[in-house]
Amino acid sequence: MGSPGDASKMEFDTFHNVINNVLIDTPTCRNAINPSTEEPLPPVPLSTREHVDKAVAAAQAAYPAWRDLSYDDRAGYIHRFADAVEANLDGFRGLLAREAGKPVRVASAEIDFALMHLRGTAKLRLEEELIEDSDERTASVRYVPVGVGVGIVPWNFPILIGLGKLDTAILTGNTFIWKPSPYSPYTALKLGELAASVFPPGVVQVLSGDKGLGPLLTAHPGVGAISLTGSTDTGKKVMAACAGTLKRLTLELGGNDAGIVCEDVDIPKVAQKIGFYSFLHAGQVCMSIKRVYVHENIYPEFLAELVQVVKNLKVGDAGDAEALIGPVQNRMQFEKLQDLYSEIPKQGWKVALGGPPDSASKGKGYFLPPTIIDNPPDESRIVVEEPFGPIMPVLKWSGEEEVIRRVNNTDTGLGASVWSSDVERAKKIAKRLEAGSVWVNTHFELSPGVPFGGHKWSGIGMDWGHVGMKGWCNTQAVWVRKKL
Ligand code: NAD
C-alpha cells in the first residue's frame, strides 16, 4: 500500500492497483508476457472481489461531489491529467511498446492520439436542449451522469481505448473504474497512478486481474454503466451479465472492414494507403481493412502494387525504430492465427505474398509473415472471419450492386471504405454500406468529437463525441409550467 509519488518523476517498474488514490498491492500477483521476446513482464495485481467492492464503494462516495462540479472544472482536471501524461511520454512509450508489442513509431502514434483525445474531449459539452418554449411551459432534455462507470479495455490499444472511455465518462460527471486486458495491464496501472496525483480520490481507479475480474464488475450492483471494447463473443456475455442489474451499456466489438477500390483510382497512391491501413500493428486493429475488393479492370495491377507496398513495411520488435509491423500481441491470438495460416495449403488459397510461417526459422516473439491471399472464394474463412493479424484477402468485383451486396453480407459492421476519383459516386456507394463508420478515399480517420462504433454484431451504441458522452448518461425530460 502506498501513496502516489511525484507525477513528474514517475518510475515504470512497479505496478499497483489504484483504489481511492491509494496504491494497493494484492496478496497474489500475475504477469503478462512481452510479445516481442516471450519473456515475462513485471508482476501486476490480481484483484479479488474485495478490491472490486472497495473500488466501487470509493467511486460511489466520490460521485456526488464530482457530479456537482461544473463542466469547466472537470475539463480543467482532464487537461491537467493530459499534461501529467505528457510529462512522462518516454516512459509510457517504452512501456506500451513492451506490453503491446508495438514498434516505437506505432506506440508513439497511439499516445499522441490519446493525448489529443483527452484535450479534444475536454472541450465538448452536453447542453440542455430546449424542445418547447410557449407562454405556458417549457420542455427540455438534459443528460445526467449514471454514477459509477466501468471501462473494459482490450489489448490492442491499451492506452487510447482506455483514455477514450475515461475522458467521456468523467467529463459528464461519472466516476470511472478502468479494467485493462490481462494481456496489457501495465500502461493502464501507471496512468491510474498519475490520475491519483491529479483527480480527487475515487474519481479514477484502475484494477488489474485475470479473466475473473470483468464478470465481477459487470455483475456489481454499484456499477451503473459499462463500456466494453472487445470481441463480439465477449460483448454478448457482457450484455447478458448486465441484464441482471439493467446497466447502461456501450459495446464496441469486432469487425471485418471492407475497402472497395473502384476502377478509376490512382493505383500506387491507393495501394500505399490500403497496405498501410491493413497491416499497421500487424492487422490487430478493429478497423483495419480486412477485405479489399478491387475492380476487375485494375485487379492484377493493383494486387502487384499492394504486394510491393506491404513487402516494404518493415517487420520488427518493439525496440525497432523503423518497424511498422510488430508481433501478434499474445499466444492465444498467435495460435488462432497459426490455425488460419494452416488453412492456406489445405484450402488451396493462392498466395500473393507471405504464406504459412516457416517453423524452422522461428525465433523468439509472436511474429507472423505479412500475407496477402489472391481472390479466395467469398465463403472462405479468410473472407468471413476477422483474422486480427497480418493476413488479408484481396477480392475481385465487377458491378456496384454486386460488391455492395458482398460487402454487406456479414454479421459485423464496424467500418468500410470506398476509393474512387469520383467522390460523389464513392459517397453514394459508402452510404449504402452497413457500418458504423464509412470513409471515402481514406480509412481509419478518427476524431475525439466524432463517435466511433459498429452496426450489427460490431456493437451497440458508440464511444467518443457527444454520442459517447450520452452513453454514460441518463436522459432526463424537464417540464416547467410557468405559472402555478
Ligand atoms: P476480448 O473480448 O477477449 O477482451 C476484451 C476485454 O474484455 C478484456 O479486458 C477482457 O479481460 C474482458 N472480458 C473478457 N471476457 C469478459 C467477461 N465475460 N466479462 C467481462 N469482461 C470480459 O477482446 P480482445 O481479444 O482483448 O480484443 C480483440 C477484439 O476486440 C477483436 O475482436 C477486436 O475487433 C475488438 N476490438 C474492437 C474495437 C472497437 O472499437 N469496436 C476496438 C479494438 C478491438
XYZ file of C-alpha atoms and ligand atoms in Angstrom:
528
model
C 0.000 0.000 0.000
C 1.335 3.473 -0.722
C 0.532 6.926 -1.991
C 1.193 8.120 -5.499
C 4.582 9.835 -5.736
C 5.673 12.933 -7.635
C 3.934 12.717 -11.014
C 6.851 14.365 -12.806
C 9.289 11.616 -11.695
C 7.351 8.501 -12.390
C 9.102 5.120 -12.456
C 7.828 2.390 -14.763
C 8.982 -0.776 -12.984
C 6.405 -1.468 -10.259
C 2.663 -1.813 -10.674
C -0.215 -1.466 -8.201
C -3.977 -1.216 -8.247
C -5.196 2.331 -7.753
C -8.128 2.455 -5.335
C -9.312 5.735 -3.790
C -5.970 7.340 -4.761
C -4.002 4.733 -2.781
C -1.641 2.272 -4.463
C -2.768 -1.186 -3.391
C -0.912 -4.475 -3.793
C -2.744 -7.786 -3.812
C -1.689 -10.939 -1.906
C -1.206 -12.772 -5.215
C 0.224 -11.334 -8.418
C 0.304 -12.382 -12.038
C 2.270 -11.198 -15.037
C 1.804 -10.701 -18.760
C 4.290 -11.634 -21.495
C 6.325 -9.345 -23.735
C 5.155 -10.444 -27.211
C 8.431 -9.416 -28.874
C 10.566 -11.634 -26.625
C 8.117 -14.069 -24.942
C 9.772 -13.055 -21.641
C 7.590 -12.336 -18.586
C 6.883 -8.692 -17.815
C 6.849 -7.480 -14.150
C 4.215 -8.671 -11.657
C 0.836 -6.910 -11.573
C -2.015 -7.169 -9.049
C -4.539 -9.983 -9.197
C -7.688 -8.285 -7.916
C -10.352 -10.147 -5.968
C -13.969 -9.352 -5.110
C -12.694 -7.378 -2.098
C -10.762 -4.971 -4.367
C -13.768 -4.570 -6.635
C -16.047 -3.809 -3.682
C -13.575 -1.249 -2.302
C -13.166 0.478 -5.657
C -16.915 0.609 -6.311
C -17.551 1.992 -2.798
C -14.885 4.687 -3.332
C -16.333 5.560 -6.744
C -19.825 5.858 -5.254
C -18.536 8.065 -2.432
C -16.689 10.352 -4.844
C -19.586 10.621 -7.284
C -21.862 13.363 -5.801
C -19.096 15.956 -5.396
C -17.620 15.163 -8.810
C -21.041 15.326 -10.487
C -21.710 18.711 -8.877
C -18.599 20.338 -10.322
C -19.086 22.385 -13.462
C -18.123 21.001 -16.860
C -15.324 23.570 -16.970
C -13.918 22.373 -13.648
C -13.987 18.741 -14.714
C -12.417 19.685 -18.057
C -9.666 21.506 -16.141
C -8.792 18.279 -14.329
C -8.663 16.402 -17.661
C -6.256 18.999 -19.079
C -4.008 18.709 -16.002
C -4.073 14.921 -16.369
C -3.082 15.235 -20.061
C -0.186 17.494 -19.007
C 0.960 14.891 -16.459
C 0.883 12.142 -19.120
C 2.827 14.360 -21.499
C 5.496 14.955 -18.842
C 6.078 11.174 -18.777
C 5.886 10.490 -22.512
C 9.095 8.487 -22.872
C 8.189 6.144 -20.025
C 4.720 5.467 -21.411
C 6.041 4.996 -24.942
C 8.557 2.353 -23.865
C 6.094 0.562 -21.600
C 3.381 0.491 -24.278
C 5.860 -0.865 -26.813
C 6.844 -3.651 -24.395
C 3.359 -4.686 -23.311
C 1.577 -4.401 -26.681
C 4.452 -5.475 -28.953
C 4.141 -2.163 -30.766
C 7.140 -0.825 -32.625
C 8.003 2.548 -31.077
C 6.605 4.563 -34.013
C 3.261 2.842 -33.615
C 3.324 3.220 -29.822
C 4.110 6.940 -30.189
C 1.231 7.430 -32.604
C -1.183 5.809 -30.134
C -0.059 8.043 -27.270
C -0.115 11.225 -29.380
C -3.657 10.486 -30.483
C -4.723 9.598 -26.930
C -3.435 12.968 -25.673
C -5.257 14.756 -28.471
C -8.331 12.758 -27.468
C -8.148 13.875 -23.838
C -7.758 17.517 -24.801
C -10.319 17.393 -27.613
C -12.923 15.678 -25.441
C -12.386 18.198 -22.641
C -13.789 20.880 -24.997
C -17.080 19.046 -25.557
C -20.281 19.846 -23.645
C -23.683 18.190 -23.477
C -26.009 21.178 -23.388
C -29.597 21.087 -22.173
C -31.845 21.045 -25.270
C -34.914 23.276 -25.212
C -37.642 21.416 -27.096
C -40.657 23.605 -26.346
C -40.972 27.154 -25.036
C -44.519 28.563 -25.010
C -46.286 31.142 -22.806
C -47.385 28.317 -20.532
C -44.468 25.963 -20.283
C -41.018 24.804 -21.276
C -39.882 21.279 -22.016
C -36.212 20.455 -22.232
C -33.951 17.452 -22.337
C -30.776 17.104 -20.324
C -28.198 14.402 -19.812
C -27.288 13.418 -16.278
C -24.441 11.086 -15.328
C -25.241 7.495 -14.441
C -22.897 7.302 -11.407
C -20.110 4.725 -11.481
C -18.866 3.824 -14.950
C -16.560 0.947 -15.845
C -14.376 0.792 -18.946
C -13.364 -2.719 -20.066
C -10.458 -2.465 -22.469
C -8.781 -4.866 -24.961
C -5.057 -5.377 -25.536
C -4.617 -3.837 -28.979
C -4.816 -0.134 -27.983
C -4.410 -0.277 -24.197
C -3.960 3.494 -23.763
C -6.172 5.058 -26.436
C -9.197 2.856 -25.842
C -8.903 3.237 -22.051
C -8.500 7.012 -22.094
C -11.230 7.352 -24.739
C -13.674 5.807 -22.278
C -12.295 7.580 -19.213
C -12.497 11.114 -20.646
C -16.121 10.978 -21.788
C -17.175 9.203 -18.571
C -15.636 11.670 -16.142
C -16.307 14.789 -18.214
C -20.042 14.058 -17.984
C -19.753 13.715 -14.189
C -19.364 9.973 -13.650
C -16.623 8.350 -11.639
C -14.648 5.712 -13.503
C -13.046 2.314 -12.931
C -10.654 1.128 -15.638
C -10.255 -2.602 -16.245
C -7.400 -3.256 -18.657
C -6.900 -6.525 -20.519
C -4.907 -9.147 -18.569
C -2.601 -9.204 -21.626
C -1.725 -5.499 -21.361
C -2.390 -4.036 -17.885
C 0.853 -2.067 -17.464
C 0.234 1.359 -19.001
C -3.283 1.485 -17.518
C -1.940 0.942 -13.992
C 0.640 3.683 -14.454
C -1.971 6.045 -15.910
C -4.101 5.291 -12.847
C -1.170 6.225 -10.621
C -0.793 9.519 -12.461
C -4.536 10.118 -12.244
C -4.289 9.671 -8.457
C -1.953 12.672 -8.346
C -4.466 14.809 -10.296
C -8.079 13.801 -9.508
C -9.912 13.688 -6.155
C -9.956 10.193 -4.539
C -12.346 7.702 -6.131
C -12.819 9.578 -9.424
C -10.394 7.460 -11.496
C -9.378 3.979 -10.336
C -7.646 1.068 -12.083
C -7.919 -2.626 -11.240
C -5.825 -5.360 -12.818
C -6.731 -9.019 -12.738
C -7.305 -12.191 -14.686
C -10.367 -13.316 -16.596
C -12.419 -13.428 -13.395
C -12.277 -9.650 -12.879
C -14.556 -8.467 -15.723
C -17.535 -10.572 -14.587
C -17.181 -9.209 -11.001
C -17.564 -5.688 -12.396
C -20.386 -6.400 -14.853
C -22.413 -8.102 -12.092
C -21.760 -5.470 -9.417
C -24.933 -3.650 -8.333
C -22.970 -0.478 -7.552
C -21.845 -0.014 -11.171
C -24.257 1.957 -13.345
C -22.719 1.774 -16.803
C -20.241 -0.352 -18.723
C -18.395 0.471 -21.900
C -16.675 -2.592 -23.341
C -14.339 -2.789 -26.290
C -13.623 -6.378 -27.204
C -14.732 -9.314 -29.283
C -18.330 -9.990 -30.302
C -18.407 -13.122 -28.128
C -17.368 -11.126 -25.062
C -19.941 -8.443 -25.955
C -22.734 -10.994 -25.826
C -21.529 -12.295 -22.442
C -21.216 -8.786 -21.008
C -24.675 -7.815 -22.252
C -26.168 -10.904 -20.606
C -24.297 -10.170 -17.362
C -25.519 -6.554 -17.315
C -29.156 -7.590 -17.717
C -29.464 -8.605 -14.049
C -28.810 -5.044 -12.862
C -30.029 -3.223 -16.020
C -26.737 -1.440 -16.512
C -26.329 1.105 -19.283
C -24.144 -0.480 -21.917
C -21.932 0.534 -24.812
C -20.378 -2.272 -26.839
C -17.524 -1.727 -29.294
C -16.931 -5.134 -30.832
C -15.136 -6.947 -33.606
C -15.327 -6.019 -37.264
C -14.415 -7.230 -40.715
C -13.945 -3.926 -42.524
C -14.042 -3.914 -46.300
C -12.383 -1.483 -48.687
C -13.926 -1.107 -52.168
C -11.444 0.048 -54.788
C -13.052 1.440 -57.962
C -11.534 1.172 -61.431
C -10.716 4.910 -61.666
C -8.221 5.179 -58.752
C -4.606 6.267 -58.808
C -3.288 2.737 -58.210
C 0.082 3.445 -56.493
C -1.427 6.089 -54.190
C -4.356 3.941 -53.076
C -2.310 0.729 -52.765
C 0.095 2.611 -50.487
C -2.700 3.721 -48.159
C -4.546 0.412 -48.137
C -1.351 -1.551 -47.477
C -0.582 0.695 -44.527
C -4.115 0.652 -43.082
C -4.344 -3.131 -43.370
C -1.034 -4.161 -41.836
C -0.381 -1.476 -39.219
C 0.059 -3.103 -35.773
C 0.132 -6.474 -37.580
C -3.540 -6.104 -38.522
C -4.628 -6.084 -34.868
C -6.826 -3.038 -35.230
C -10.601 -3.317 -35.002
C -10.968 -1.062 -38.041
C -8.100 -2.403 -40.140
C -9.151 -3.055 -43.720
C -9.633 -6.820 -43.573
C -11.137 -7.452 -47.044
C -10.096 -5.473 -50.134
C -12.491 -5.601 -53.108
C -10.725 -4.396 -56.271
C -12.475 -3.739 -59.596
C -11.613 -6.463 -62.115
C -10.283 -3.924 -64.683
C -7.374 -2.993 -62.422
C -7.124 -6.143 -60.299
C -3.749 -7.577 -61.453
C -2.019 -4.192 -61.431
C -3.447 -3.193 -58.043
C -2.569 -6.538 -56.434
C 1.025 -6.337 -57.699
C 1.357 -2.796 -56.331
C -0.158 -3.751 -52.960
C 2.265 -6.666 -52.628
C 5.192 -4.284 -53.211
C 3.872 -1.829 -50.616
C 3.392 -4.477 -47.929
C 6.795 -6.050 -48.687
C 8.331 -2.673 -47.862
C 6.594 -2.296 -44.478
C 9.293 -3.252 -42.020
C 8.596 -6.058 -39.548
C 10.407 -5.651 -36.235
C 10.144 -5.840 -32.487
C 9.086 -3.195 -30.014
C 12.536 -1.610 -29.944
C 12.953 -1.299 -33.729
C 12.769 2.392 -34.620
C 11.847 1.799 -38.269
C 9.421 -1.104 -37.941
C 5.687 -0.722 -38.575
C 4.613 -4.336 -38.137
C 5.352 -5.935 -34.780
C 4.478 -9.344 -33.355
C 0.989 -10.586 -32.626
C 0.193 -9.480 -29.079
C -0.316 -12.778 -27.255
C -0.039 -16.553 -27.520
C -3.808 -17.104 -27.688
C -4.065 -14.824 -30.747
C -0.843 -16.283 -32.219
C -2.267 -19.809 -32.034
C -5.617 -18.743 -33.535
C -3.734 -17.148 -36.423
C -1.435 -20.111 -36.943
C -4.568 -22.192 -37.384
C -5.819 -19.734 -40.038
C -2.437 -19.732 -41.833
C -2.528 -23.537 -41.841
C -5.709 -23.332 -43.968
C -3.697 -21.844 -46.869
C -2.381 -25.164 -48.234
C -5.437 -27.104 -47.078
C -7.865 -24.839 -48.957
C -5.526 -24.193 -51.864
C -5.692 -20.399 -51.417
C -3.439 -18.576 -53.883
C -0.737 -16.641 -52.033
C 0.323 -13.258 -53.446
C 2.676 -12.519 -50.524
C 3.895 -14.384 -47.448
C 2.238 -17.673 -46.583
C 2.360 -20.079 -43.641
C 5.221 -19.347 -41.210
C 8.349 -21.419 -41.663
C 8.675 -23.283 -38.354
C 12.398 -23.965 -38.963
C 13.264 -20.249 -38.907
C 11.136 -19.407 -35.866
C 12.932 -17.199 -33.387
C 11.586 -15.520 -30.261
C 8.387 -13.489 -30.342
C 4.923 -13.998 -31.819
C 5.859 -12.896 -35.343
C 3.910 -13.988 -38.437
C 4.706 -13.183 -42.085
C 2.561 -10.437 -43.659
C 0.362 -12.378 -46.054
C -1.978 -11.493 -48.919
C -4.376 -14.085 -50.338
C -5.301 -13.647 -54.013
C -9.056 -13.778 -54.728
C -10.226 -16.611 -52.416
C -13.889 -17.724 -52.541
C -16.321 -15.407 -50.688
C -17.306 -18.144 -48.259
C -13.719 -18.983 -47.203
C -12.633 -18.423 -43.594
C -10.157 -15.716 -44.610
C -13.034 -13.629 -46.000
C -15.733 -14.469 -43.461
C -13.739 -14.292 -40.183
C -11.960 -11.380 -38.513
C -8.333 -12.617 -38.602
C -6.946 -9.849 -36.318
C -3.453 -10.492 -37.670
C -1.149 -9.717 -40.628
C -3.118 -11.666 -43.233
C -5.701 -10.335 -45.670
C -7.650 -11.369 -48.789
C -7.916 -9.297 -51.976
C -11.060 -9.989 -53.992
C -12.282 -9.102 -57.480
C -15.543 -7.261 -58.250
C -17.279 -6.162 -61.455
C -20.625 -4.451 -60.643
C -21.608 -1.918 -57.965
C -24.725 -3.752 -56.789
C -22.753 -6.965 -56.572
C -19.908 -5.511 -54.496
C -22.261 -3.701 -52.112
C -24.144 -6.960 -51.530
C -20.917 -8.887 -50.880
C -19.506 -6.266 -48.514
C -22.768 -6.145 -46.536
C -23.119 -9.918 -46.437
C -21.686 -10.287 -42.929
C -22.854 -10.177 -39.317
C -20.409 -7.392 -38.480
C -20.490 -3.713 -39.446
C -17.722 -1.659 -37.881
C -16.174 0.345 -40.744
C -15.954 0.329 -44.533
C -14.335 2.491 -47.188
C -14.751 3.330 -50.873
C -11.874 4.536 -53.006
C -12.558 6.429 -56.250
C -11.573 9.564 -58.151
C -15.313 10.229 -58.492
C -16.067 11.348 -54.921
C -19.832 11.683 -55.493
C -20.076 8.127 -56.799
C -17.979 6.871 -53.880
C -20.198 8.726 -51.375
C -23.304 7.097 -52.853
C -21.756 3.650 -52.510
C -20.427 4.387 -48.992
C -23.840 5.431 -47.700
C -25.247 2.035 -48.709
C -22.697 0.131 -46.623
C -23.888 -1.295 -43.297
C -21.187 0.011 -40.954
C -20.786 2.451 -38.061
C -18.087 4.445 -39.888
C -17.890 4.831 -43.654
C -14.964 6.569 -45.267
C -14.341 7.875 -48.795
C -10.738 7.814 -50.045
C -9.490 7.095 -46.554
C -9.979 4.617 -43.732
C -9.014 4.968 -40.053
C -9.842 8.677 -39.900
C -10.917 9.462 -36.334
C -11.522 12.456 -34.116
C -12.446 12.846 -30.432
C -15.565 14.765 -31.474
C -16.845 12.069 -33.851
C -18.489 8.931 -32.447
C -16.992 5.533 -33.196
C -18.834 2.232 -33.054
C -20.442 -0.512 -35.051
C -23.666 -1.751 -36.586
C -24.954 -5.316 -36.354
C -22.666 -7.553 -34.269
C -19.951 -4.888 -34.173
C -21.652 -3.201 -31.273
C -24.385 -1.241 -29.595
C -24.074 2.497 -29.021
C -20.879 4.382 -29.754
C -17.903 5.726 -27.809
C -16.493 9.277 -28.232
C -18.019 12.620 -29.074
C -21.458 13.706 -27.914
C -22.883 10.259 -28.671
C -20.211 8.635 -26.489
C -20.863 11.136 -23.690
C -24.591 10.344 -23.815
C -23.691 6.664 -23.404
C -22.517 7.486 -19.861
C -25.702 9.423 -19.070
C -29.376 9.008 -18.368
C -31.686 11.265 -20.362
C -33.918 13.492 -18.275
C -37.020 15.325 -19.565
C -37.647 18.554 -17.633
C -41.165 20.069 -17.753
C -41.787 23.504 -16.271
C -45.212 25.226 -16.036
C -44.521 28.950 -15.937
C -47.416 29.694 -13.578
C -48.951 27.672 -10.756
P -11.749 -9.772 -25.550
O -13.197 -9.707 -25.857
O -11.135 -11.092 -25.305
O -11.405 -8.905 -24.243
C -11.748 -7.535 -24.140
C -11.848 -7.166 -22.665
O -12.984 -7.830 -22.111
C -10.661 -7.605 -21.819
O -10.400 -6.617 -20.847
C -11.156 -8.872 -21.169
O -10.494 -9.194 -19.969
C -12.614 -8.526 -20.926
N -13.511 -9.667 -20.786
C -13.418 -10.878 -21.390
N -14.459 -11.655 -21.026
C -15.215 -10.929 -20.170
C -16.425 -11.179 -19.459
N -17.074 -12.338 -19.553
N -16.937 -10.206 -18.678
C -16.323 -9.005 -18.580
N -15.157 -8.708 -19.228
C -14.621 -9.660 -20.010
O -11.068 -8.977 -26.737
P -9.514 -8.823 -27.024
O -9.041 -10.147 -27.531
O -8.856 -8.175 -25.860
O -9.520 -7.754 -28.233
C -9.700 -8.118 -29.554
C -11.138 -7.915 -30.014
O -11.579 -6.614 -29.693
C -11.275 -8.029 -31.520
O -12.452 -8.726 -31.866
C -11.394 -6.589 -31.982
O -12.026 -6.393 -33.206
C -12.152 -5.995 -30.846
N -11.931 -4.554 -30.825
C -12.991 -3.727 -31.125
C -12.815 -2.355 -31.155
C -13.951 -1.423 -31.460
O -13.838 -0.239 -31.193
N -15.063 -1.874 -31.999
C -11.555 -1.818 -30.868
C -10.497 -2.678 -30.564
C -10.708 -4.049 -30.533
